[in-house]
Amino acid sequence: MKKRIKAADVRGWLFLLPSLLFLAAFFIYPMVDVLVYSFEEQFNFASQTYTGVGFYNFNYVLHDPYFVQALKNTFILVIITVPVSTCIAILIARCISSIKKLREFYQTIYFLPYVTNTLALGLVFMILFKKTAYSDGMINLLINAFGGQSVDFIDGPYWAKILVMSIYTIWVVLPFKILILTSAMASVNEDYYKAAKIDGTSSARIFFKITLPMISPMIFYLVITGFIGAFKAYSDEVALFGTDLNGAGMNTLVGYIYDMLYGDSGGYPSYASAAALILFTIIFTITCINLTVSRKKAVY
Amino acid sequence: MKIVLKNLTKVFEGRRKKDPDVTAVNNFNFEIPDGKLVALLGPSGCGKSTTLNLISGLEEPTSGQIFFDDEDVTNVPPENRGIGLVFQNYALYPHLTVLQNIIFPLQNLKGEERLSMDEMKRKAKDVAKLVQIEDLMDRRPKELSGGQQQRVAIARALIKNPRVLLLDEPLSNLDARLRLRTREEIRRIQRETGITTVFVTHDQEEAMSIADELILMENGVINQIGAPQTVYDEPANLFVAQFLGNPKINVLRGFVQNEKLIIRDEVFMEMKNTPDKDLFVAIRPEGFVIDENGTLTCNVRNIETTGRDTSIVATHDASLEENIRVIISSDEARGIEKGPIKFSYKENKMFLFELSGERILL
């Protein structure tokens, strides 16, 4: 049976057409292209030729020590910064919500890193952490004051570099989370707190049994976007460790993809595409897990 | 347990320095008798919710005292006053089931007062039975109708056996039919438990039908306290007369001249020993009698029959409102046509007020 196309349907699609065209040109075509690149073996960018089709690019990338290093770094970064930054943001938002005087002042202070340039922030962290011929950096001065040994955070041991990177990332993502959570807390109906107060609920119980569940949709939103953001980290690492991230052993997945395309060892769009697809698969899987968990936990 | 308010005043400071202070509750003195249901009635912004918050302890009074029986609770925090509060929007926790909502207050108890889970559940079952929601214990609030949510909120307020139950506009989120049923329900629950109950509402009909006693407020001042019928029959001032009754009381401008009360150009009644002055004449819609020798001539514009009663919409030049509403039995209304009509009045349905609003007693 033939279905008649309704005039209203046609009109609807016509309205969508401009955005569909843009979507196709700038989103769908590149995606397909990446997919194609990733399966073309020994692709030569200059001559636009390749020798075969298969999984060689994936095999190469997965066995590339730089990629493995980048994968490890990214995972550590994600696992440390997402939970820690979310917890700190909840704490700070709770504190900001509970004060009346100077609330806006504190809100502004906590929001400042968000509007500051990544590289400028990197400079600040350099001053705090970098060891130079003239100074060991602020943090080392503090460590020395307490009788500790200086640590080279920027060019030193792996754990020190991861530490600085984590602190930096947490610090950079905090403002947005605090902003979202403070407004989420402010939108919780006062009557819940009044009811709880009359029932003699302790402030800890109010926080865990009322505030947290009420803002849980926002927390899940922040966790999901936090995961995605952390997996896509790159510029923060450049700000701290410079452009030779492989040399510093601090590369990330996005950094690896960038290097494969444009870096000194670059010119391999096939490897970059394969790595990008691997990153996409990871983010997609984790986001799916997150969504499933949040649907089960955020019940309202 | 009775509640006594003594010289209770609550002043809210202006938000900015130059804003004037607002006196929400102005020198309240009244006593709510033990086991009674009392309605705080008044238009929006008259301070009735503030009064409720003062009794609950959510707000601190600027001056004055609150007693529960002989105990001064003015400085006792809300959780130690032994009150249950039901909010206008019910304030049920959306992420908890009905059962979890009801036992939430019990779970706050510490030390020796702490009950075992079984005891909590048993108590929850008892109150659930009282408000008739036993079958809904595992649902979440959003899976309940407005009326059911209301009952859960009452159950939660009752579970700790409060000394006082406070209800803040508990019916205003319900539709008309449910409102009628729920207010009977509240009345029944109150009778069964015998808890002293304070009920805040702006709906005079609701207050009249449910309360043992009305406290009528306007702009932070008490206008009249008394049993609903008494307040209706003997309003202390024009505001009370106008606030109670549906349709509203009809108010006409009149004046006294040579010991006669005149409305427009008719001598309405004799007024012995009264100096010449202007005043208001207020007649309840049911206070009119069709009478050829009547002393008030109106112009009938419309006749609405509702079966048992007939509502006559008429006009009069001296009326404060555009229309005068008269309600008489349909038998009496037979044969009425549009045009001039003469009314006399029932004495107990007619009140005189000074221009200031004060009642003139005859």
XYZ file of C-alpha atoms in Angstrom:
662
model
C 0.000 0.000 0.000
C 1.332 3.354 -0.930
C 1.494 5.946 1.800
C 0.477 9.399 0.786
C 3.026 12.034 1.602
C 1.333 14.738 3.576
C 1.962 18.359 2.709
C 2.705 19.085 6.372
C 5.460 16.472 6.371
C 7.088 17.992 3.317
C 6.935 21.418 4.891
C 8.537 20.068 8.057
C 11.422 18.509 6.144
C 11.846 21.705 4.151
C 12.259 23.656 7.371
C 14.840 21.145 8.533
C 16.726 21.159 5.244
C 19.254 23.941 5.989
C 20.364 22.375 9.255
C 20.377 18.913 7.709
C 22.660 20.159 4.939
C 25.049 21.679 7.469
C 24.945 18.533 9.543
C 25.692 16.410 6.516
C 28.558 18.608 5.298
C 30.309 19.219 8.606
C 29.384 16.225 10.700
C 28.254 13.192 8.784
C 30.665 13.490 5.833
C 33.762 13.879 8.068
C 32.600 10.949 10.214
C 32.262 8.707 7.191
C 35.562 10.002 5.884
C 37.309 9.129 9.141
C 35.836 5.675 8.953
C 37.100 5.275 5.387
C 40.583 6.598 6.250
C 40.925 4.254 9.170
C 40.573 1.190 6.964
C 42.819 2.354 4.100
C 46.265 0.774 4.554
C 49.485 2.615 3.757
C 47.603 5.696 2.687
C 49.831 8.341 1.120
C 48.557 11.792 1.714
C 50.486 13.421 -1.116
C 49.416 10.990 -3.835
C 46.101 10.070 -2.197
C 46.781 6.370 -2.807
C 46.612 3.288 -0.594
C 47.661 -0.318 -0.941
C 44.861 -2.204 0.708
C 41.861 -2.276 3.022
C 41.899 -3.826 6.496
C 42.581 -3.515 10.197
C 46.286 -2.754 9.881
C 45.907 0.868 11.078
C 44.141 -0.212 14.259
C 46.747 -2.894 14.829
C 49.541 -0.374 14.390
C 47.963 2.233 16.694
C 47.205 -0.265 19.438
C 50.806 -1.448 19.430
C 52.314 2.018 19.260
C 53.963 2.681 22.655
C 53.082 6.368 22.359
C 49.428 5.462 21.943
C 49.526 3.088 24.897
C 51.167 5.835 26.980
C 48.512 8.340 25.869
C 45.724 5.875 26.660
C 47.160 5.261 30.130
C 47.549 8.987 30.827
C 44.044 9.761 29.684
C 42.525 6.979 31.765
C 44.374 8.050 34.900
C 43.316 11.621 34.295
C 39.662 10.643 33.838
C 39.555 8.344 36.844
C 41.136 10.910 39.171
C 39.673 14.202 37.994
C 36.016 13.375 37.307
C 35.073 12.047 40.755
C 37.357 14.392 42.666
C 36.263 17.533 40.831
C 32.586 16.601 41.130
C 32.886 15.998 44.879
C 34.802 19.230 45.461
C 32.279 21.127 43.343
C 29.385 19.713 45.381
C 31.134 20.721 48.598
C 31.895 24.252 47.432
C 28.419 24.711 45.952
C 26.930 23.559 49.258
C 29.050 26.107 51.123
C 28.178 28.911 48.712
C 24.482 28.030 48.997
C 24.545 28.174 52.765
C 26.003 31.655 53.061
C 23.993 34.787 52.550
C 26.502 37.598 52.776
C 29.130 37.797 50.036
C 27.536 34.894 48.152
C 27.771 36.680 44.825
C 31.332 37.700 45.585
C 32.356 34.089 46.174
C 30.424 32.936 43.134
C 32.404 35.368 41.010
C 35.712 34.322 42.538
C 35.009 30.658 41.909
C 33.895 31.372 38.368
C 37.014 33.325 37.373
C 39.100 30.344 36.151
C 36.312 29.596 33.661
C 36.749 32.892 31.847
C 40.546 32.815 31.997
C 42.616 31.538 29.085
C 44.015 28.011 29.393
C 47.537 29.107 28.492
C 47.453 31.937 31.036
C 46.404 29.431 33.655
C 49.231 27.186 32.496
C 51.646 30.027 33.133
C 50.360 30.415 36.677
C 50.866 26.697 37.270
C 54.359 26.936 35.858
C 55.193 29.576 38.448
C 53.718 27.378 41.138
C 55.327 24.110 40.092
C 58.196 24.586 37.630
C 61.772 24.136 38.687
C 64.169 26.557 37.001
C 67.790 27.477 37.495
C 66.718 30.399 39.667
C 63.826 29.001 41.671
C 62.272 25.670 42.546
C 58.761 27.138 42.289
C 56.272 28.133 44.949
C 55.132 24.642 45.863
C 58.687 23.390 46.304
C 59.438 26.377 48.523
C 56.513 25.275 50.679
C 57.686 21.658 50.673
C 61.187 22.843 51.669
C 59.699 24.960 54.453
C 58.208 21.790 55.923
C 61.524 20.034 55.563
C 60.812 18.117 52.366
C 62.909 17.573 49.278
C 62.222 19.550 46.117
C 60.347 17.673 43.411
C 60.532 18.489 39.734
C 56.835 18.535 38.897
C 57.142 19.466 35.234
C 60.154 17.439 34.112
C 60.460 15.010 36.987
C 58.939 11.671 37.967
C 55.761 10.403 36.351
C 53.609 10.597 39.504
C 54.555 14.253 40.017
C 53.573 15.143 36.484
C 50.277 13.260 36.789
C 49.660 15.066 40.081
C 50.156 18.503 38.543
C 48.068 17.553 35.539
C 45.231 16.315 37.754
C 45.287 19.374 40.012
C 45.304 21.605 36.969
C 42.439 19.771 35.247
C 40.335 19.702 38.419
C 40.938 23.381 38.929
C 39.953 24.209 35.372
C 36.716 22.186 35.360
C 35.554 23.266 38.833
C 33.989 26.675 38.013
C 31.437 25.339 35.560
C 30.457 22.522 37.904
C 30.146 24.867 40.856
C 27.992 27.218 38.817
C 25.651 24.439 37.690
C 25.404 22.906 41.157
C 24.806 26.194 42.989
C 21.916 27.010 40.694
C 20.615 23.442 41.003
C 20.695 23.756 44.789
C 19.006 27.147 44.648
C 16.161 25.675 42.623
C 15.290 23.066 45.253
C 11.953 24.067 46.768
C 12.384 25.733 50.186
C 9.408 23.782 51.526
C 11.401 20.534 51.514
C 13.892 22.095 53.890
C 11.151 23.587 56.033
C 9.443 20.208 56.261
C 12.755 18.580 57.147
C 13.453 21.213 59.776
C 10.124 20.676 61.473
C 10.819 16.954 61.537
C 14.111 17.648 63.285
C 16.293 16.358 60.471
C 20.033 16.771 61.037
C 21.838 18.929 58.485
C 23.907 15.942 57.311
C 20.748 13.928 56.689
C 19.137 16.896 54.919
C 22.184 17.084 52.653
C 22.389 13.394 51.817
C 18.688 12.536 51.819
C 17.184 15.686 50.313
C 19.695 18.010 48.639
C 21.756 15.334 46.872
C 18.823 13.346 45.475
C 17.093 16.541 44.389
C 20.115 17.719 42.420
C 21.112 14.225 41.252
C 20.036 14.822 37.628
C 22.490 17.721 37.493
C 25.239 15.649 39.112
C 24.776 12.928 36.511
C 24.866 15.518 33.777
C 28.154 16.832 35.143
C 29.639 13.350 35.485
C 28.742 12.441 31.912
C 30.048 15.680 30.411
C 33.026 15.453 32.778
C 33.967 12.023 31.442
C 33.642 13.208 27.862
C 35.637 16.370 28.560
C 38.425 14.523 30.342
C 38.759 11.982 27.540
C 39.140 14.875 25.138
C 41.820 16.631 27.227
C 44.733 18.054 25.269
C 45.210 21.813 25.516
C 45.663 21.676 29.299
C 48.599 19.310 28.869
C 50.180 21.561 26.239
C 49.797 24.503 28.595
C 51.692 22.624 31.295
C 54.236 20.481 29.488
C 54.702 22.171 26.117
C 54.039 20.789 22.646
C 56.350 17.782 22.827
C 53.967 15.718 24.922
C 55.351 12.394 23.722
C 58.775 13.480 24.871
C 57.386 14.407 28.258
C 55.476 11.143 28.403
C 52.326 13.121 29.117
C 50.443 12.787 25.842
C 46.701 12.214 25.727
C 44.520 10.452 23.158
C 43.534 13.684 21.452
C 47.182 14.762 21.578
C 48.188 11.516 19.883
C 45.613 12.063 17.140
C 46.871 15.603 16.645
C 50.479 14.424 16.448
C 49.576 11.794 13.881
C 48.016 14.472 11.701
C 50.177 17.555 12.138
C 52.981 16.849 14.602
C 56.660 16.309 13.773
C 55.905 12.634 13.273
C 52.668 13.512 11.490
C 51.183 13.059 8.074
C 49.356 9.813 8.855
C 45.636 10.505 8.615
C 44.908 6.774 8.614
C 46.535 6.217 12.000
C 44.897 9.370 13.316
C 41.508 8.164 12.087
C 41.964 4.757 13.666
C 42.942 6.373 16.982
C 39.978 8.754 16.740
C 37.616 5.834 16.227
C 39.092 4.036 19.232
C 38.596 7.191 21.328
C 35.058 7.515 20.019
C 34.297 3.907 20.970
C 35.631 4.438 24.487
C 33.643 7.650 25.060
C 30.516 6.126 23.552
C 30.711 3.040 25.741
C 31.335 4.974 28.935
C 28.557 7.448 28.178
C 26.144 4.565 27.591
C 27.138 3.038 30.931
C 26.712 6.422 32.604
C 23.274 6.951 31.133
C 22.114 3.490 32.162
C 23.320 4.023 35.716
C 21.809 7.500 35.953
C 18.425 6.285 34.683
C 18.412 3.715 37.444
C 19.618 6.049 40.176
C 18.015 9.384 39.378
C 14.488 8.299 39.962
C 12.651 11.484 39.415
C -3.565 21.308 73.890
C -4.455 24.937 73.640
C -2.348 27.528 71.860
C -2.083 31.047 73.243
C -0.604 33.998 71.386
C 0.296 37.020 73.496
C 1.035 40.410 71.911
C 2.588 38.567 69.008
C 4.157 40.831 66.389
C 6.243 40.055 63.332
C 7.885 42.836 61.364
C 9.774 42.108 58.156
C 12.489 44.621 57.389
C 12.465 46.223 53.976
C 14.778 44.470 51.538
C 16.781 47.629 51.021
C 17.352 50.278 53.641
C 14.936 52.733 52.094
C 12.131 50.190 51.723
C 9.544 50.444 54.475
C 9.231 47.683 57.068
C 6.222 45.402 56.701
C 4.225 44.428 59.754
C 2.855 41.029 58.799
C 1.427 40.239 62.211
C 0.398 43.126 64.412
C -0.040 42.537 68.138
C -1.999 39.286 68.047
C -3.788 38.109 71.141
C -5.868 34.998 70.917
C -6.347 31.546 72.278
C -6.969 28.405 70.265
C -8.890 26.012 72.473
C -7.738 22.431 72.981
C -8.863 19.944 70.342
C -10.507 22.521 68.109
C -10.067 23.194 64.435
C -9.430 26.868 63.888
C -9.258 28.577 60.503
C -7.022 31.572 59.900
C -8.932 33.344 57.187
C -8.078 36.404 55.150
C -7.134 37.673 51.719
C -3.659 37.025 50.266
C -0.925 38.912 52.066
C -2.880 39.419 55.284
C -0.273 37.612 57.385
C -2.057 34.313 57.954
C 0.815 32.166 56.684
C 3.246 34.221 58.756
C 1.098 33.541 61.809
C 1.245 29.829 61.026
C 5.022 29.996 60.599
C 5.298 31.746 63.957
C 3.290 28.987 65.631
C 5.428 26.350 63.897
C 8.656 28.130 64.824
C 9.881 28.507 61.257
C 9.743 32.266 61.836
C 10.801 34.055 64.985
C 8.472 36.750 66.288
C 9.726 40.322 66.574
C 8.007 40.546 69.936
C 5.384 38.716 71.957
C 5.039 35.151 73.160
C 3.550 31.835 72.129
C 2.320 29.288 74.655
C 1.377 25.663 74.138
C -0.787 25.109 77.208
C 1.352 26.743 79.919
C 4.681 26.092 78.227
C 6.327 29.116 76.660
C 7.535 27.851 73.275
C 8.529 31.237 71.845
C 12.213 30.296 71.760
C 11.813 26.565 71.254
C 13.060 25.416 67.825
C 10.405 23.936 65.529
C 11.566 20.340 65.873
C 11.025 20.439 69.641
C 7.588 22.000 69.578
C 5.764 18.824 68.677
C 4.005 20.104 65.617
C 3.023 18.627 62.283
C 2.914 20.889 59.263
C 1.220 20.253 55.924
C 2.367 22.482 53.089
C 0.310 23.926 50.289
C 2.361 21.953 47.723
C 2.651 19.006 50.174
C 6.493 19.049 50.012
C 6.650 15.276 49.637
C 10.141 14.054 48.796
C 9.822 12.960 45.148
C 12.619 10.387 45.310
C 11.135 8.514 48.253
C 8.168 6.153 48.317
C 5.031 6.942 50.285
C 6.216 4.716 53.129
C 9.673 6.318 53.164
C 8.076 9.757 53.153
C 5.833 8.912 56.084
C 8.579 7.420 58.253
C 11.090 10.156 57.369
C 10.340 12.105 60.587
C 10.685 8.934 62.688
C 14.102 8.186 61.209
C 15.347 11.480 62.606
C 14.850 10.282 66.157
C 18.058 9.410 67.959
C 19.129 7.459 70.981
C 16.420 5.922 73.146
C 13.609 7.433 71.108
C 14.793 5.560 68.025
C 12.321 2.950 66.868
C 13.058 -0.302 65.099
C 12.135 -0.517 61.423
C 9.209 -2.805 62.246
C 7.810 -0.347 64.747
C 8.174 2.496 62.247
C 6.332 0.463 59.636
C 3.590 -0.414 62.095
C 3.142 3.240 63.023
C 3.154 4.230 59.348
C 0.459 1.633 58.731
C -1.665 3.097 61.501
C -1.590 6.648 60.133
C -1.958 5.356 56.588
C -5.141 3.639 57.707
C -6.360 6.855 59.308
C -5.921 8.814 56.072
C -6.890 5.790 53.919
C -3.767 5.304 51.811
C -2.750 1.784 52.937
C -2.666 0.524 49.354
C -0.303 3.207 48.095
C 2.683 2.676 50.385
C 5.144 1.616 47.665
C 4.293 4.323 45.166
C 6.242 7.489 44.584
C 4.543 10.890 44.997
C 4.371 11.561 41.273
C 2.350 8.375 40.822
C -0.357 9.736 43.111
C -3.248 12.099 42.473
C -3.306 15.490 44.199
C -5.762 14.265 46.805
C -3.675 11.195 47.587
C -0.520 13.299 47.906
C -2.407 15.495 50.326
C -3.264 12.476 52.466
C 0.357 11.319 52.461
C 1.422 14.787 53.592
C -1.089 14.640 56.442
C 0.089 11.154 57.374
C 3.691 12.380 57.503
C 2.631 15.294 59.686
C 0.741 12.994 62.055
C 3.239 10.159 62.482
C 5.063 11.696 65.431
C 1.772 12.285 67.263
C 2.127 16.063 67.190
C 0.473 18.269 69.778
C -0.581 20.689 67.074
C -1.382 20.129 63.412
C -0.817 23.090 61.101
C -2.249 23.157 57.598
C -1.111 25.859 55.166
C -3.701 26.301 52.394
C -3.985 22.508 52.161
C -6.769 22.466 49.597
C -5.786 25.141 47.131
C -3.905 22.760 44.809
C -6.916 20.464 44.414
C -9.740 20.687 41.913
C -13.175 21.819 43.109
C -14.741 18.407 43.683
C -11.710 16.947 45.392
C -11.485 20.025 47.564
C -14.947 19.385 48.906
C -14.179 15.753 49.704
C -10.766 16.455 51.160
C -12.020 19.125 53.503
C -14.561 16.687 54.940
C -11.701 14.221 55.206
C -9.555 16.693 57.119
C -12.466 17.378 59.426
C -12.905 13.650 60.058
C -9.191 13.076 60.715
C -9.129 16.023 63.084
C -12.168 14.706 64.996
C -10.713 11.200 65.217
C -7.332 12.348 66.480
C -8.570 15.283 68.529
C -5.444 17.262 67.686
C -5.626 21.026 67.989
C -5.522 22.111 64.372
C -4.828 25.430 62.688
C -5.945 25.737 59.106
C -4.880 28.624 56.869
C -7.095 29.540 53.949
C -8.251 32.466 51.849
C -11.461 30.666 50.896
C -14.270 31.814 53.188
C -16.575 28.969 52.198
C -13.893 26.407 53.050
C -13.208 28.070 56.377
C -16.888 28.387 57.262
C -17.625 24.759 56.509
C -14.680 23.184 58.286
C -13.740 25.310 61.264
C -14.959 25.373 64.843
C -13.728 28.896 65.025
C -12.705 31.574 62.533
C -9.953 34.105 62.966
C -10.494 36.725 60.320
C -7.433 38.781 59.418
C -6.683 41.763 57.257
C -3.298 43.468 56.820
C -1.785 41.803 59.862
C -4.658 42.738 62.144
C -7.330 40.468 63.569
C -10.786 41.673 62.560
C -12.952 39.167 64.340
C -12.766 35.851 66.145
C -15.733 33.571 66.604
C -17.732 30.588 65.470
C -18.356 30.740 61.694
C -22.104 31.282 61.975
C -21.693 33.951 64.649
C -19.173 35.853 62.568
C -21.455 35.582 59.558
C -24.527 36.744 61.474
C -22.809 39.443 63.499
C -19.910 40.875 61.486
C -17.826 43.280 63.541
C -17.063 45.533 60.604
C -17.656 46.083 56.927
C -14.568 44.078 55.888
C -15.798 40.977 57.704
C -19.298 41.405 56.293
C -17.910 41.682 52.785
C -15.402 38.859 53.158
C -17.859 36.240 54.348
C -20.731 35.057 52.203
C -21.119 34.078 48.598
C -22.526 35.917 46.705
C -21.030 38.914 48.459
C -23.078 41.139 50.707
C -24.636 44.155 48.932
C -23.425 47.522 50.181
C -25.308 50.783 49.540
C -24.489 54.350 50.418
C -27.032 56.047 52.645
C -27.354 59.011 54.968
C -29.240 59.972 58.074
C -31.345 63.114 57.997
C -33.809 64.105 60.684
C -33.629 60.668 62.281
C -34.449 58.948 59.005
C -32.071 56.719 57.047
C -32.317 57.640 53.399
C -30.965 55.653 50.450
C -30.957 57.731 47.278
C -34.376 59.377 47.575
C -36.261 56.792 49.621
C -36.690 56.645 53.367
C -35.227 53.216 54.073
C -35.921 53.125 57.808
C -36.352 55.231 60.922
C -33.246 55.918 62.992
C -34.126 57.450 66.316
C -31.535 59.443 68.298
C -29.008 59.435 65.495
C -27.270 62.605 64.360
C -27.152 63.378 60.670
C -24.311 61.515 58.905
C -23.370 59.352 55.937
C -23.150 55.581 56.359
C -23.188 52.206 54.598
C -26.160 49.870 54.472
C -25.229 46.229 53.882
C -27.819 43.575 53.050
C -27.065 39.896 52.504
C -28.351 38.508 49.187
C -30.784 36.297 51.104
C -31.956 39.267 53.204
C -34.313 40.746 50.613
C -38.079 40.298 50.561
C -40.186 41.243 47.561
C -42.690 43.657 49.007
C -44.972 46.202 47.322
C -44.597 48.432 50.357
C -40.842 47.932 50.471
C -38.500 50.848 51.046
C -35.812 50.009 48.518
C -36.511 50.291 44.814
C -34.105 48.493 42.487
C -34.085 47.881 38.787
C -34.089 44.193 37.792
C -31.680 43.473 34.949
C -31.499 39.742 34.909
C -33.096 36.719 36.543
C -31.082 33.488 36.944
C -32.921 30.382 38.051
C -30.935 27.577 39.636
C -33.942 25.396 40.545
C -34.354 25.766 44.267
C -33.320 29.409 44.367
C -33.607 32.323 42.037
C -30.852 34.867 41.778
C -31.933 38.349 40.798
C -29.353 40.718 39.386
C -30.509 44.289 39.894
C -29.010 47.764 39.892
C -29.295 50.649 42.289
C -27.645 54.067 42.019
C -26.421 53.986 45.614
C -24.807 50.547 45.330
C -21.021 50.364 45.736
C -20.829 47.557 43.197
C -22.308 47.609 39.730
C -24.928 44.989 40.589
C -27.050 44.032 43.525
C -27.519 40.303 43.963
C -30.663 39.017 45.569
C -31.355 35.364 46.304
C -34.922 34.296 47.000
C -36.752 31.015 46.731
C -38.049 30.212 43.268
C -41.648 30.202 44.541
C -41.399 33.797 45.666
C -39.682 34.824 42.477
C -42.532 33.712 40.254
C -43.806 36.456 37.999
C -40.890 38.822 38.423
C -40.006 40.766 35.324
C -37.230 43.094 34.330
C -37.759 46.648 35.484
C -38.342 48.397 38.810
C -39.023 46.276 41.886
C -39.554 47.094 45.546
C -37.804 45.214 48.360
C -38.083 45.207 52.096
C -35.420 43.487 54.183
C -34.965 40.857 56.905
C -33.691 42.580 60.029
C -31.089 39.971 60.937
C -29.589 40.121 57.410
C -29.140 43.887 57.322
C -26.203 45.713 58.919
C -25.232 49.372 59.184
C -21.612 50.531 59.108
C -19.861 53.836 59.612
C -17.886 55.093 56.625
C -14.780 53.931 58.543
C -16.180 50.399 58.385
C -17.177 50.136 62.042
C -20.478 48.435 62.787
C -23.389 50.610 63.973
C -25.406 48.561 66.426
C -29.069 49.374 66.591
